[in-house]
Each structure stands twice: as C-alpha cells, then as structure tokens.
Coordinates of C-alpha atoms in Angstrom, one line a residue:
X1 CA 7.7 37.1 6.4
X2 CA 7.1 34.5 3.6
X3 CA 3.5 33.4 3.1
X4 CA 2.6 30.2 4.9
X5 CA 3.1 27.0 2.8
X6 CA 0.0 25.1 1.9
X7 CA -0.2 21.8 3.6
X8 CA -2.9 20.4 1.4
X9 CA -0.5 18.2 -0.6
X10 CA 0.9 16.7 2.6
X11 CA -2.0 16.1 5.0
X12 CA -5.6 14.9 4.5
X13 CA -8.5 16.4 6.6
X14 CA -8.4 15.4 10.2
X15 CA -10.4 12.3 11.4
X16 CA -13.4 12.7 13.5
X17 CA -13.4 11.9 17.2
X18 CA -15.2 8.5 16.7
X19 CA -12.6 7.3 14.3
X20 CA -9.8 8.5 16.4
X21 CA -11.1 6.7 19.5
X22 CA -11.5 3.5 17.5
X23 CA -7.9 3.7 16.3
X24 CA -6.5 4.5 19.8
X25 CA -8.5 1.5 21.2
X26 CA -6.9 -0.7 18.6
X27 CA -3.5 0.6 19.5
X28 CA -4.0 0.0 23.3
X29 CA -5.2 -3.5 22.6
X30 CA -2.2 -4.3 20.4
X31 CA 0.3 -2.9 22.9
X32 CA -0.7 -5.7 25.2
X33 CA 0.9 -8.1 22.8
X34 CA 4.5 -6.7 22.3
X35 CA 6.5 -8.1 19.5
X36 CA 9.5 -10.3 20.3
X37 CA 12.8 -10.4 18.5
X38 CA 13.4 -9.7 14.8
X39 CA 12.6 -13.2 13.5
X40 CA 9.5 -13.6 15.7
X41 CA 8.1 -10.4 14.3
X42 CA 8.4 -11.6 10.7
X43 CA 6.7 -15.0 11.3
X44 CA 4.2 -13.7 13.8
X45 CA 2.0 -11.6 11.5
X46 CA 3.7 -8.9 9.5
X47 CA 0.6 -7.9 7.6
X48 CA -1.1 -6.4 10.7
X49 CA 0.2 -2.9 11.7
X50 CA -1.4 -0.8 14.4
X51 CA -2.5 2.7 13.2
X52 CA -1.9 5.8 15.3
X53 CA -3.7 9.1 14.8
X54 CA -2.7 12.6 15.6
X55 CA 1.1 12.0 15.8
X56 CA 3.9 13.8 14.1
X57 CA 5.2 13.0 10.7
X58 CA 8.3 15.0 9.7
X59 CA 8.2 15.7 6.0
X60 CA 11.0 17.8 4.3
X61 CA 11.9 18.5 0.7
X62 CA 14.9 20.0 -1.0
X63 CA 13.1 23.4 -0.9
X64 CA 13.2 25.5 2.2
X65 CA 13.2 23.2 5.3
X66 CA 9.9 22.7 7.1
X67 CA 9.4 22.4 10.8
X68 CA 7.8 19.2 12.0
X69 CA 4.1 19.2 11.0
X70 CA 1.2 17.9 12.9
X71 CA -0.3 15.0 10.9
X72 CA -2.8 12.1 11.2
X73 CA -2.6 8.5 10.3
X74 CA -3.4 8.0 6.7
X75 CA -1.7 11.3 5.6
X76 CA -0.5 11.5 2.0
X77 CA 3.2 12.1 1.9
X78 CA 5.7 12.9 -0.9
X79 CA 8.2 10.5 -2.5
X80 CA 10.2 13.5 -3.9
X81 CA 13.9 12.9 -3.3
X82 CA 14.8 14.5 0.1
X83 CA 11.4 13.8 1.8
X84 CA 11.6 12.2 5.2
X85 CA 9.0 10.1 7.0
X86 CA 9.8 9.4 10.6
X87 CA 7.7 7.9 13.4
X88 CA 8.0 8.7 17.1
X89 CA 7.1 6.3 20.0
X90 CA 4.0 5.1 18.2
X91 CA 3.5 3.4 14.8
X92 CA 2.2 5.5 11.9
X93 CA 0.5 4.7 8.6
X94 CA 0.9 6.9 5.5
X95 CA 0.2 6.7 1.8
X96 CA 1.9 8.0 -1.4
X97 CA 0.1 9.9 -4.2
X98 CA 0.0 6.7 -6.3
X99 CA -2.0 4.8 -3.7
X100 CA 0.9 2.9 -2.2
X101 CA 0.7 2.5 1.6
X102 CA 3.5 2.5 4.1
X103 CA 3.2 1.4 7.8
X104 CA 6.1 2.5 10.0
X105 CA 6.8 0.8 13.3
X106 CA 7.8 3.1 16.2
X107 CA 11.2 4.8 15.9
X108 CA 11.5 4.2 12.2
X109 CA 13.1 6.6 9.7
X110 CA 12.5 6.4 6.0
X111 CA 13.9 8.8 3.4
X112 CA 13.0 9.3 -0.3
X113 CA 16.2 9.2 -2.4
X114 CA 17.2 9.8 -6.0
X115 CA 15.5 7.5 -8.6
X116 CA 15.5 7.4 -12.4
X117 CA 12.5 8.5 -14.4
X118 CA 9.2 7.5 -12.8
X119 CA 10.9 5.1 -10.3
X120 CA 10.3 5.4 -6.6
X121 CA 13.2 4.8 -4.2
X122 CA 13.3 4.9 -0.4
X123 CA 16.1 4.3 2.1
X124 CA 15.2 2.7 5.4
X125 CA 17.7 4.2 7.8
X126 CA 16.5 2.3 10.9
X127 CA 13.4 0.5 12.2
X128 CA 10.8 -1.5 10.4
X129 CA 8.3 -0.6 7.7
X130 CA 5.7 -2.5 5.7
X131 CA 4.9 -1.5 2.1
X132 CA 1.8 -2.2 0.1
X133 CA 2.9 -1.1 -3.4
X134 CA 0.4 0.0 -6.0
X135 CA 1.0 -2.0 -9.2
X136 CA 2.5 0.1 -12.0
X137 CA 4.2 -1.8 -14.8
X138 CA 6.1 1.3 -16.0
X139 CA 8.2 1.9 -12.9
X140 CA 10.3 0.2 -10.2
X141 CA 9.7 0.6 -6.5
X142 CA 12.9 0.2 -4.5
X143 CA 13.6 0.1 -0.8
X144 CA 17.3 0.1 0.3
X145 CA 18.6 -0.8 3.7
X146 CA 22.4 -0.6 3.8
X147 CA 23.7 -2.4 0.8
X148 CA 20.5 -4.5 0.5
X149 CA 17.9 -3.4 -2.1
X150 CA 14.4 -4.8 -2.4
X151 CA 12.9 -4.2 -5.9
X152 CA 9.2 -4.7 -6.6
X153 CA 6.5 -3.8 -9.1
X154 CA 3.4 -4.5 -7.1
X155 CA 3.1 -6.4 -3.8
X156 CA 3.1 -6.3 0.0
X157 CA 6.3 -6.7 1.8
X158 CA 8.2 -5.7 5.0
X159 CA 11.7 -4.6 5.6
X160 CA 13.5 -4.3 8.9
X161 CA 16.9 -2.8 9.6
X162 CA 18.3 -3.3 13.1
X163 CA 22.0 -2.7 13.8
X164 CA 23.9 -4.4 10.9
X165 CA 21.1 -6.9 10.0
X166 CA 18.3 -6.6 7.4
X167 CA 15.3 -8.8 7.1
X168 CA 12.7 -8.9 4.3
X169 CA 9.3 -10.7 4.4
X170 CA 6.9 -10.9 1.5
X171 CA 3.2 -11.1 2.4
X172 CA 1.8 -11.0 -1.2
X173 CA 3.4 -11.1 -4.7
X174 CA 7.2 -11.4 -5.3
X175 CA 10.3 -9.3 -4.8
X176 CA 14.0 -9.4 -5.8
X177 CA 16.4 -8.8 -3.0
X178 CA 19.8 -7.5 -4.3
X179 CA 22.9 -8.0 -2.1
X180 CA 26.0 -7.0 -3.9
X181 CA 25.7 -8.7 -7.3
X182 CA 23.5 -11.5 -5.9
X183 CA 19.8 -11.6 -6.5
X184 CA 17.5 -13.4 -4.1
X185 CA 13.9 -14.0 -5.2
X186 CA 11.2 -14.1 -2.6
X187 CA 7.6 -15.2 -3.1
X188 CA 4.6 -14.7 -0.8
X189 CA 5.3 -16.1 2.7
X190 CA 9.0 -16.2 2.3
X191 CA 11.7 -14.3 4.3
X192 CA 15.3 -13.4 3.6
X193 CA 17.7 -12.0 6.2
X194 CA 21.4 -11.0 6.0
X195 CA 24.0 -8.4 6.7
X196 CA 23.2 -4.8 5.8
X197 CA 26.7 -4.5 4.2
X198 CA 27.3 -6.9 1.3
X199 CA 30.1 -9.4 1.9
X200 CA 32.1 -11.3 -0.6
X201 CA 29.9 -14.4 -0.2
X202 CA 27.0 -12.4 -1.4
X203 CA 28.6 -11.8 -4.8
X204 CA 27.0 -15.0 -6.1
X205 CA 26.0 -14.0 -9.7
X206 CA 29.0 -13.6 -12.0
X207 CA 29.4 -11.0 -14.7
X208 CA 28.1 -11.9 -18.1
X209 CA 31.6 -12.6 -19.5
X210 CA 32.4 -15.0 -16.7
X211 CA 33.4 -18.4 -18.0
X212 CA 32.9 -21.9 -16.6
X213 CA 35.9 -23.3 -14.9
X214 CA 37.1 -26.7 -16.2
X215 CA 40.1 -28.9 -15.4
X216 CA 40.7 -29.1 -19.1
X217 CA 40.4 -25.7 -20.7
X218 CA 41.3 -27.0 -24.1
X219 CA 38.3 -29.4 -24.1
X220 CA 35.5 -28.4 -26.5
X221 CA 32.5 -26.7 -24.9
X222 CA 29.5 -28.8 -24.1
X223 CA 26.5 -28.4 -26.4
X224 CA 23.3 -27.2 -25.0
X225 CA 22.2 -24.1 -22.9
X226 CA 24.8 -22.2 -21.0
X227 CA 24.8 -21.8 -17.3
X228 CA 23.7 -18.2 -17.7
X229 CA 20.8 -19.2 -19.9
X230 CA 19.7 -21.9 -17.5
X231 CA 20.0 -19.5 -14.5
X232 CA 17.9 -16.8 -16.2
X233 CA 15.4 -19.4 -17.4
X234 CA 15.0 -20.6 -13.8
X235 CA 14.6 -17.1 -12.4
X236 CA 11.9 -16.3 -15.1
X237 CA 10.0 -19.5 -14.2
X238 CA 10.2 -18.7 -10.5
X239 CA 8.9 -15.2 -11.0
X240 CA 5.9 -16.6 -13.0
X241 CA 5.1 -19.2 -10.2
X242 CA 6.3 -22.2 -12.3
X243 CA 8.4 -23.6 -9.5
X244 CA 8.7 -27.1 -10.9
X245 CA 10.2 -25.7 -14.2
X246 CA 12.5 -23.5 -12.1
X247 CA 13.7 -26.5 -10.1
X248 CA 14.4 -28.4 -13.3
X249 CA 16.4 -25.6 -14.8
X250 CA 18.5 -25.3 -11.6
X251 CA 19.0 -29.1 -11.5
X252 CA 20.2 -29.0 -15.1
X253 CA 22.6 -26.1 -14.4
X254 CA 24.1 -28.0 -11.5
X255 CA 24.4 -31.2 -13.5
X256 CA 25.9 -29.6 -16.6
X257 CA 27.9 -26.8 -15.2
X258 CA 28.9 -27.8 -11.6
X259 CA 31.9 -25.4 -11.5
X260 CA 30.2 -22.4 -13.0
X261 CA 29.9 -19.2 -10.8
X262 CA 26.1 -19.5 -10.8
X263 CA 26.2 -23.0 -9.2
X264 CA 26.2 -21.9 -5.6
X265 CA 23.2 -19.7 -5.9
X266 CA 21.4 -22.2 -8.1
X267 CA 21.9 -24.8 -5.4
X268 CA 20.5 -22.6 -2.7
X269 CA 17.5 -21.6 -4.9
X270 CA 16.9 -25.3 -5.7
X271 CA 16.8 -26.2 -2.0
X272 CA 14.4 -23.4 -1.3
X273 CA 12.0 -24.5 -4.0
X274 CA 12.2 -28.1 -2.9
X275 CA 11.5 -27.2 0.7
X276 CA 9.0 -24.4 0.4
X277 CA 7.1 -25.3 -2.8
X278 CA 7.6 -29.0 -3.5
X279 CA 7.6 -30.4 0.1
X280 CA 10.9 -32.2 -0.6
X281 CA 13.0 -31.6 2.5
X282 CA 15.1 -34.6 1.9
X283 CA 15.9 -33.5 -1.7
X284 CA 17.0 -30.1 -0.3
X285 CA 19.8 -31.5 1.8
X286 CA 22.4 -32.0 -0.9
X287 CA 22.0 -28.6 -2.6
X288 CA 22.0 -26.9 0.9
X289 CA 25.4 -28.5 1.6
X290 CA 26.6 -27.4 -1.7
X291 CA 25.4 -23.8 -1.1
X292 CA 27.1 -23.7 2.3
X293 CA 30.4 -24.9 0.7
X294 CA 30.1 -22.2 -1.9
X295 CA 29.5 -19.6 0.8
X296 CA 26.2 -18.4 -0.8
X297 CA 23.7 -17.1 1.8
X298 CA 25.6 -19.3 4.2
X299 CA 23.7 -18.4 7.4
X300 CA 20.3 -19.0 5.8
X301 CA 21.5 -22.2 4.2
X302 CA 22.8 -23.6 7.5
X303 CA 19.6 -22.8 9.3
X304 CA 17.6 -24.5 6.5
X305 CA 19.8 -27.6 6.7
X306 CA 18.9 -28.0 10.4
X307 CA 15.3 -27.8 9.5
X308 CA 15.7 -30.3 6.7
X309 CA 17.4 -32.9 8.9
X310 CA 14.8 -32.3 11.6
X311 CA 11.8 -32.7 9.4
X312 CA 13.3 -35.9 7.8
X313 CA 13.9 -37.5 11.2
X314 CA 17.7 -37.5 11.0
X315 CA 18.3 -36.6 14.6
X316 CA 22.0 -37.1 14.9
X317 CA 22.7 -35.1 11.7
X318 CA 20.2 -32.5 12.8
X319 CA 22.1 -32.0 16.1
X320 CA 25.4 -31.8 14.4
X321 CA 24.0 -29.2 11.9
X322 CA 22.5 -27.2 14.8
X323 CA 25.8 -27.0 16.7
X324 CA 27.5 -26.0 13.5
X325 CA 25.1 -23.1 13.0
X326 CA 25.3 -21.9 16.6
X327 CA 29.1 -22.0 16.5
X328 CA 29.2 -20.0 13.3
X329 CA 26.4 -17.6 14.2
X330 CA 26.0 -17.4 18.0
X331 CA 23.8 -14.3 17.6
X332 CA 22.3 -15.3 14.3
X333 CA 18.9 -14.2 13.2
X334 CA 17.7 -17.8 13.1
X335 CA 19.1 -18.8 16.5
X336 CA 15.8 -19.3 18.3
X337 CA 14.4 -21.5 15.5
X338 CA 17.6 -23.5 15.2
X339 CA 17.8 -24.1 19.0
X340 CA 14.2 -25.4 19.0
X341 CA 15.0 -28.1 16.4
X342 CA 16.3 -31.7 16.7
X343 CA 14.9 -34.4 19.1
X344 CA 17.1 -35.0 22.1

C-alpha cells in the first residue's frame, strides 16, 4: 500500500468553531436573498461572495488520481495543469499559491489547463466564479469559457458560463475579453456578454496584412496614421485610462478609414466610451448603429442603443429599437433591462 500523500500543500489548518459559526451565519443570511437571472447577478453586487466552510473541494493532478478530499473555505489549491476545483451545493472560496483568490458559486467547475511559462490558465466548464488576481507583471492570468478568453494581469473580475452564454464583469482594474479574433476591453464596472462559441460577427479585428477597401484601388493611399495604428493607439489609451484620447483615436479611424475592417469594432468601442465615461449618450447613437450594421457585438450594441434613445428622451425611436432587440434576441441576456426601457 503506497504511503499516504501529504495534504499540506493543498489544505490549510482547519478553522476553529467560532470562525466556522460566523461563516455559516453569513451563508444562512445570504441564502435569504437568492440571486436572480444572469444579468441581475452581475449588476446586483458581484464583489460579494458567501464563504462556506467544511465542504468538499475535489483537487486532482496528472499524477495518481486522488479521491475527493475534505477541505475548508480558504484552502490553497494548485494551478498545475489538470487540477480541478469543483463546488457542491454551497459556494466555496479558495486561493492560489501566488495569493490570487477564487470564489466559486454553487455547482461550479473550474479546471487548470496548459499554459506557457509562468502563465496561469483556467477553464470554466460551468457555473460562476469571481477572481481576485495578484498582480504579477511577468505573467498572464487567463480564464476561458468556451471560445471566450479573459486575459488579465492584476484585477478583480467575474466570469459566468451558463448553457451557451458567457458573461464577464470587472469589479476592479481592466481585462481583455477575446472572442475569436476580436478583443473587447473592459474597465471597472463594465460587463460584456456573448456566445460561448465565437461567431463570424465576433471576428472583428482583421489580420495585420488586411488592407483598407476603397472604391478606387488605384487611388494613392492617404497620408497619416493607418487604421491599424489608430486602433492600437486607442486601445493603449483605453488601457491607461485616457478615455478621451481613446475616443479621439477611434473618431479619427472612423473618419479617415470608414471601410477598414477595424471600423465596426472602433464604432462600438467609441460608443461605449461616450456612454460610460464621457456621459454622451446622444453621441453614442450613430456609432452604435454603425456597429450593428457591421455585426460587431450586435446584441450588446442593440441593447445599448435602446438605453441611449431612452436616456435622451427619444421615446418613439426607443420603442422601435426595443422591439428590434426583442425580435432578434427573444431570450437575450439584456432582455429584462431592454423591456424596462422607453416611456409608453
């Protein structure tokens, strides 16, 4: 019979009875306020996760398989490829060796997968998890849900995967959400949602050798920065919190390179900045229409258009945009918010 495996690297010392009772009291209190649907959970307070003690965390590695191990909330778990963290009927809270913390909702499965170098990579198979990532400039922390990847250096964010939908909410810092070849930047307080499987409309960022379409291909190229240069300049400004500069770069891209493959995503990003950072809902309407026509993040753009019309008092257009969204996405993730918009 092989010697018993040491559990010291997986589980911290048990909590005392006083701490356990406090945690269970908090859980009982929270269970009186059940979360609603997917969208309501994101908006309603993602940064608060109930902690459960003395529940099972299944941790496995590529070595000989382990049976389910008794663990406690706050246990240190491995990010070695092949490790599995899975919650039962109650939420759990665990940490990684680098100090990053992960809170799993009930019935959530998270697996550590292959990563390059010092990078950390998890796959969210189902459920909801909130990540507080320790800052480390020398590595990437990636969470995948279907074809959607969330890439971060140091921040707090949540990812939910339910059926074929994925939602990402950022509580602090910034993340990049990768869908196909499109990259969607989120700042603190922002949410992205979409299909778990990338669609053609998500392929919004062209390859480096993509060229701008023009009705006259023999016409000399315009002088000035290229669409790719402007797009990257806008993204860099957005990451640094210089939203005004990012908006200007996107505006210049749309004005100088209206037929370029970056234009649809630039329009959507410009609308988000105007709505969420600059308080310019009216100025977001035209780029939202443009993004919808280009098929870039179409569901999110259509929901935002309803909000923009509603907040600028354009009731008739708001109702038309609302019906347009509901026809296109009768079970859409923004349905409840869209239905509550527009004065009758």
